[in-house]
Amino acid sequence: MKKFKLVQSLILIILTLAFTSCSSDDDNGPVPPTVRDIPLTISKGFTETLGQDINAFDVDVSLASSGITYNTTTDEFEGTGTILILDFHSSTSTLAEGTYTYEDYTETRGPLKFDGDVESTDGESFSIEAGTVTVSAVGQETKIEYDLILDSDTAAQSNDAITKGSFQGELVVIQ
């Protein structure tokens, strides 16, 4: 009987050791990259209608921080800060209200699609790779709410990032 209990105990110990490992032996796989939250401080907006593509109108909207201005002589943005550039495909020749979903630019994409970038004068830039933008009218102002996944264009920053926020105000027409 003692021999049977000893064999049972040995089997139990062997099984316990077989299914137990040290934490240094665990293979947890690669650690997922950290997703950075990129806050954008937006204080002004600009819009430009670029004409009609095959299935929709091409309307650009640039949302900028307070240190950015638009130079009408050079037709370029200048200053220090950040610009969120959104290239919308609208169902009308102006920016139509609705929820736009991200899709890489093609001339044949339909309305309520967008793509874009985030550019900063500190040297960091991002391409939008997913997300939604909701456009609505609030009196004479335009409200733009965005929830975006960004992909860093900067070699030093290889992790994806997110940004979420809104702008409400006049969109200044630029040509």
Tab-separated table of C-alpha atoms in Angstrom:
chain	number	residue	atom	x	y	z
A	1	MET	CA	0.000	0.000	0.000
A	2	LYS	CA	2.875	2.347	0.844
A	3	LYS	CA	4.420	1.586	-2.530
A	4	PHE	CA	1.146	2.505	-4.312
A	5	LYS	CA	0.896	5.844	-2.433
A	6	LEU	CA	4.544	6.594	-3.211
A	7	VAL	CA	3.969	5.932	-6.941
A	8	GLN	CA	0.833	8.125	-6.884
A	9	SER	CA	2.729	10.918	-5.135
A	10	LEU	CA	5.597	10.721	-7.636
A	11	ILE	CA	3.182	10.854	-10.592
A	12	LEU	CA	1.408	13.849	-9.048
A	13	ILE	CA	4.730	15.668	-8.493
A	14	ILE	CA	5.903	14.934	-12.053
A	15	LEU	CA	2.615	16.174	-13.545
A	16	THR	CA	2.720	19.314	-11.389
A	17	LEU	CA	6.271	20.087	-12.539
A	18	ALA	CA	5.405	19.384	-16.172
A	19	PHE	CA	2.593	21.949	-16.190
A	20	THR	CA	4.430	24.580	-14.161
A	21	SER	CA	7.164	26.854	-15.482
A	22	CYS	CA	9.133	29.832	-14.370
A	23	SER	CA	8.062	33.261	-15.561
A	24	SER	CA	11.355	33.548	-17.453
A	25	ASP	CA	10.349	30.445	-19.428
A	26	ASP	CA	7.005	31.895	-20.514
A	27	ASP	CA	6.753	32.850	-24.167
A	28	ASN	CA	4.400	35.792	-24.167
A	29	GLY	CA	5.237	36.757	-27.755
A	30	PRO	CA	6.091	40.243	-28.881
A	31	VAL	CA	4.896	43.193	-26.850
A	32	PRO	CA	2.378	45.205	-28.896
A	33	PRO	CA	3.546	48.685	-29.845
A	34	THR	CA	2.381	51.566	-27.735
A	35	VAL	CA	-0.291	53.711	-29.328
A	36	ARG	CA	0.342	57.383	-28.669
A	37	ASP	CA	-2.459	59.887	-28.218
A	38	ILE	CA	-1.690	62.978	-30.300
A	39	PRO	CA	-3.723	65.939	-29.018
A	40	LEU	CA	-4.369	68.617	-31.638
A	41	THR	CA	-5.128	72.181	-30.588
A	42	ILE	CA	-7.269	73.451	-33.447
A	43	SER	CA	-8.386	77.091	-33.528
A	44	LYS	CA	-9.132	77.876	-37.189
A	45	GLY	CA	-10.292	76.224	-40.369
A	46	PHE	CA	-9.818	76.709	-44.100
A	47	THR	CA	-11.579	75.132	-47.072
A	48	GLU	CA	-10.887	74.832	-50.781
A	49	THR	CA	-13.064	73.189	-53.430
A	50	LEU	CA	-10.841	71.485	-56.005
A	51	GLY	CA	-13.566	70.522	-58.457
A	52	GLN	CA	-15.408	67.377	-59.366
A	53	ASP	CA	-13.891	63.927	-59.631
A	54	ILE	CA	-15.778	61.085	-61.288
A	55	ASN	CA	-18.192	60.283	-58.428
A	56	ALA	CA	-17.981	63.242	-56.028
A	57	PHE	CA	-16.653	66.737	-55.392
A	58	ASP	CA	-13.124	67.104	-53.991
A	59	VAL	CA	-13.205	69.498	-51.009
A	60	ASP	CA	-10.095	70.092	-48.889
A	61	VAL	CA	-10.363	71.279	-45.286
A	62	SER	CA	-7.318	72.321	-43.258
A	63	LEU	CA	-7.753	72.724	-39.508
A	64	ALA	CA	-4.871	74.646	-37.950
A	65	SER	CA	-3.484	75.683	-34.591
A	66	SER	CA	-3.310	79.384	-33.696
A	67	GLY	CA	0.307	79.858	-34.876
A	68	ILE	CA	-0.514	78.893	-38.476
A	69	THR	CA	-1.606	81.445	-41.102
A	70	TYR	CA	-2.448	81.157	-44.789
A	71	ASN	CA	-0.380	83.336	-47.140
A	72	THR	CA	-2.598	84.323	-50.084
A	73	THR	CA	0.425	85.496	-52.097
A	74	THR	CA	2.226	82.148	-51.993
A	75	ASP	CA	-0.898	79.995	-51.462
A	76	GLU	CA	0.865	78.206	-48.605
A	77	PHE	CA	0.449	77.788	-44.869
A	78	GLU	CA	3.090	79.475	-42.731
A	79	GLY	CA	3.979	79.729	-39.066
A	80	THR	CA	4.482	77.387	-36.166
A	81	GLY	CA	2.065	74.683	-35.115
A	82	THR	CA	0.023	71.818	-36.483
A	83	ILE	CA	-2.336	71.379	-39.440
A	84	LEU	CA	-4.883	68.583	-39.841
A	85	ILE	CA	-5.448	68.255	-43.598
A	86	LEU	CA	-8.638	66.454	-44.633
A	87	ASP	CA	-9.367	65.650	-48.281
A	88	PHE	CA	-13.122	65.030	-48.493
A	89	HIS	CA	-15.178	63.549	-51.289
A	90	SER	CA	-18.478	65.366	-50.885
A	91	SER	CA	-21.853	64.766	-52.509
A	92	THR	CA	-22.146	68.539	-53.150
A	93	SER	CA	-19.752	71.220	-54.396
A	94	THR	CA	-19.375	72.384	-50.793
A	95	LEU	CA	-18.673	70.264	-47.742
A	96	ALA	CA	-21.837	68.191	-47.253
A	97	GLU	CA	-23.038	67.269	-43.775
A	98	GLY	CA	-22.639	63.636	-42.761
A	99	THR	CA	-20.230	61.061	-41.390
A	100	TYR	CA	-17.252	60.455	-43.657
A	101	THR	CA	-15.198	57.257	-43.455
A	102	TYR	CA	-11.527	56.910	-44.313
A	103	GLU	CA	-10.587	55.572	-47.743
A	104	ASP	CA	-7.344	56.078	-49.673
A	105	TYR	CA	-7.726	58.683	-52.393
A	106	THR	CA	-8.862	57.624	-55.849
A	107	GLU	CA	-10.692	59.712	-58.426
A	108	THR	CA	-13.480	57.125	-58.498
A	109	ARG	CA	-14.245	56.897	-54.783
A	110	GLY	CA	-17.753	57.873	-53.835
A	111	PRO	CA	-19.078	60.600	-51.561
A	112	LEU	CA	-18.693	60.610	-47.780
A	113	LYS	CA	-15.093	59.371	-47.962
A	114	PHE	CA	-11.922	61.154	-46.857
A	115	ASP	CA	-8.177	60.804	-46.428
A	116	GLY	CA	-5.536	63.165	-45.090
A	117	ASP	CA	-2.478	63.972	-43.027
A	118	VAL	CA	-1.323	65.729	-39.887
A	119	GLU	CA	1.654	68.029	-40.392
A	120	SER	CA	3.577	69.758	-37.644
A	121	THR	CA	6.350	72.329	-37.760
A	122	ASP	CA	8.210	70.349	-35.081
A	123	GLY	CA	9.182	67.835	-37.783
A	124	GLU	CA	6.670	65.113	-36.974
A	125	SER	CA	4.002	64.172	-39.491
A	126	PHE	CA	1.368	61.474	-39.791
A	127	SER	CA	-0.782	59.920	-42.492
A	128	ILE	CA	-4.348	59.075	-41.599
A	129	GLU	CA	-4.880	55.333	-41.963
A	130	ALA	CA	-8.384	54.889	-40.511
A	131	GLY	CA	-11.194	56.719	-38.800
A	132	THR	CA	-14.295	58.833	-39.183
A	133	VAL	CA	-15.064	62.530	-39.491
A	134	THR	CA	-18.531	63.947	-38.844
A	135	VAL	CA	-19.488	67.273	-40.432
A	136	SER	CA	-22.508	69.281	-39.293
A	137	ALA	CA	-23.788	72.839	-39.501
A	138	VAL	CA	-24.309	74.807	-36.294
A	139	GLY	CA	-25.904	78.074	-37.346
A	140	GLN	CA	-23.411	79.777	-39.674
A	141	GLU	CA	-20.522	77.664	-38.358
A	142	THR	CA	-19.239	74.255	-39.376
A	143	LYS	CA	-18.647	71.587	-36.738
A	144	ILE	CA	-16.089	68.906	-37.576
A	145	GLU	CA	-15.596	65.997	-35.166
A	146	TYR	CA	-12.769	63.574	-35.877
A	147	ASP	CA	-11.671	60.207	-34.501
A	148	LEU	CA	-8.551	59.092	-36.375
A	149	ILE	CA	-5.858	56.423	-36.368
A	150	LEU	CA	-2.568	57.842	-37.591
A	151	ASP	CA	0.568	56.238	-38.999
A	152	SER	CA	3.782	58.131	-38.328
A	153	ASP	CA	5.638	59.363	-41.408
A	154	THR	CA	8.677	60.091	-39.244
A	155	ALA	CA	11.347	57.376	-39.130
A	156	ALA	CA	12.018	58.032	-35.437
A	157	GLN	CA	8.363	57.346	-34.587
A	158	SER	CA	7.212	53.989	-35.917
A	159	ASN	CA	4.246	53.490	-33.601
A	160	ASP	CA	0.701	54.235	-34.609
A	161	ALA	CA	-1.070	57.104	-32.919
A	162	ILE	CA	-4.617	58.269	-32.399
A	163	THR	CA	-6.229	61.672	-32.262
A	164	LYS	CA	-9.770	62.609	-31.396
A	165	GLY	CA	-11.262	66.069	-31.202
A	166	SER	CA	-13.423	68.692	-32.825
A	167	PHE	CA	-13.505	72.124	-34.415
A	168	GLN	CA	-16.444	74.493	-34.575
A	169	GLY	CA	-16.184	77.766	-36.438
A	170	GLU	CA	-16.059	79.442	-39.810
A	171	LEU	CA	-14.182	77.705	-42.611
A	172	VAL	CA	-12.295	80.448	-44.469
A	173	VAL	CA	-12.408	79.877	-48.241
A	174	ILE	CA	-8.964	79.790	-49.883
A	175	GLN	CA	-8.135	79.418	-53.570
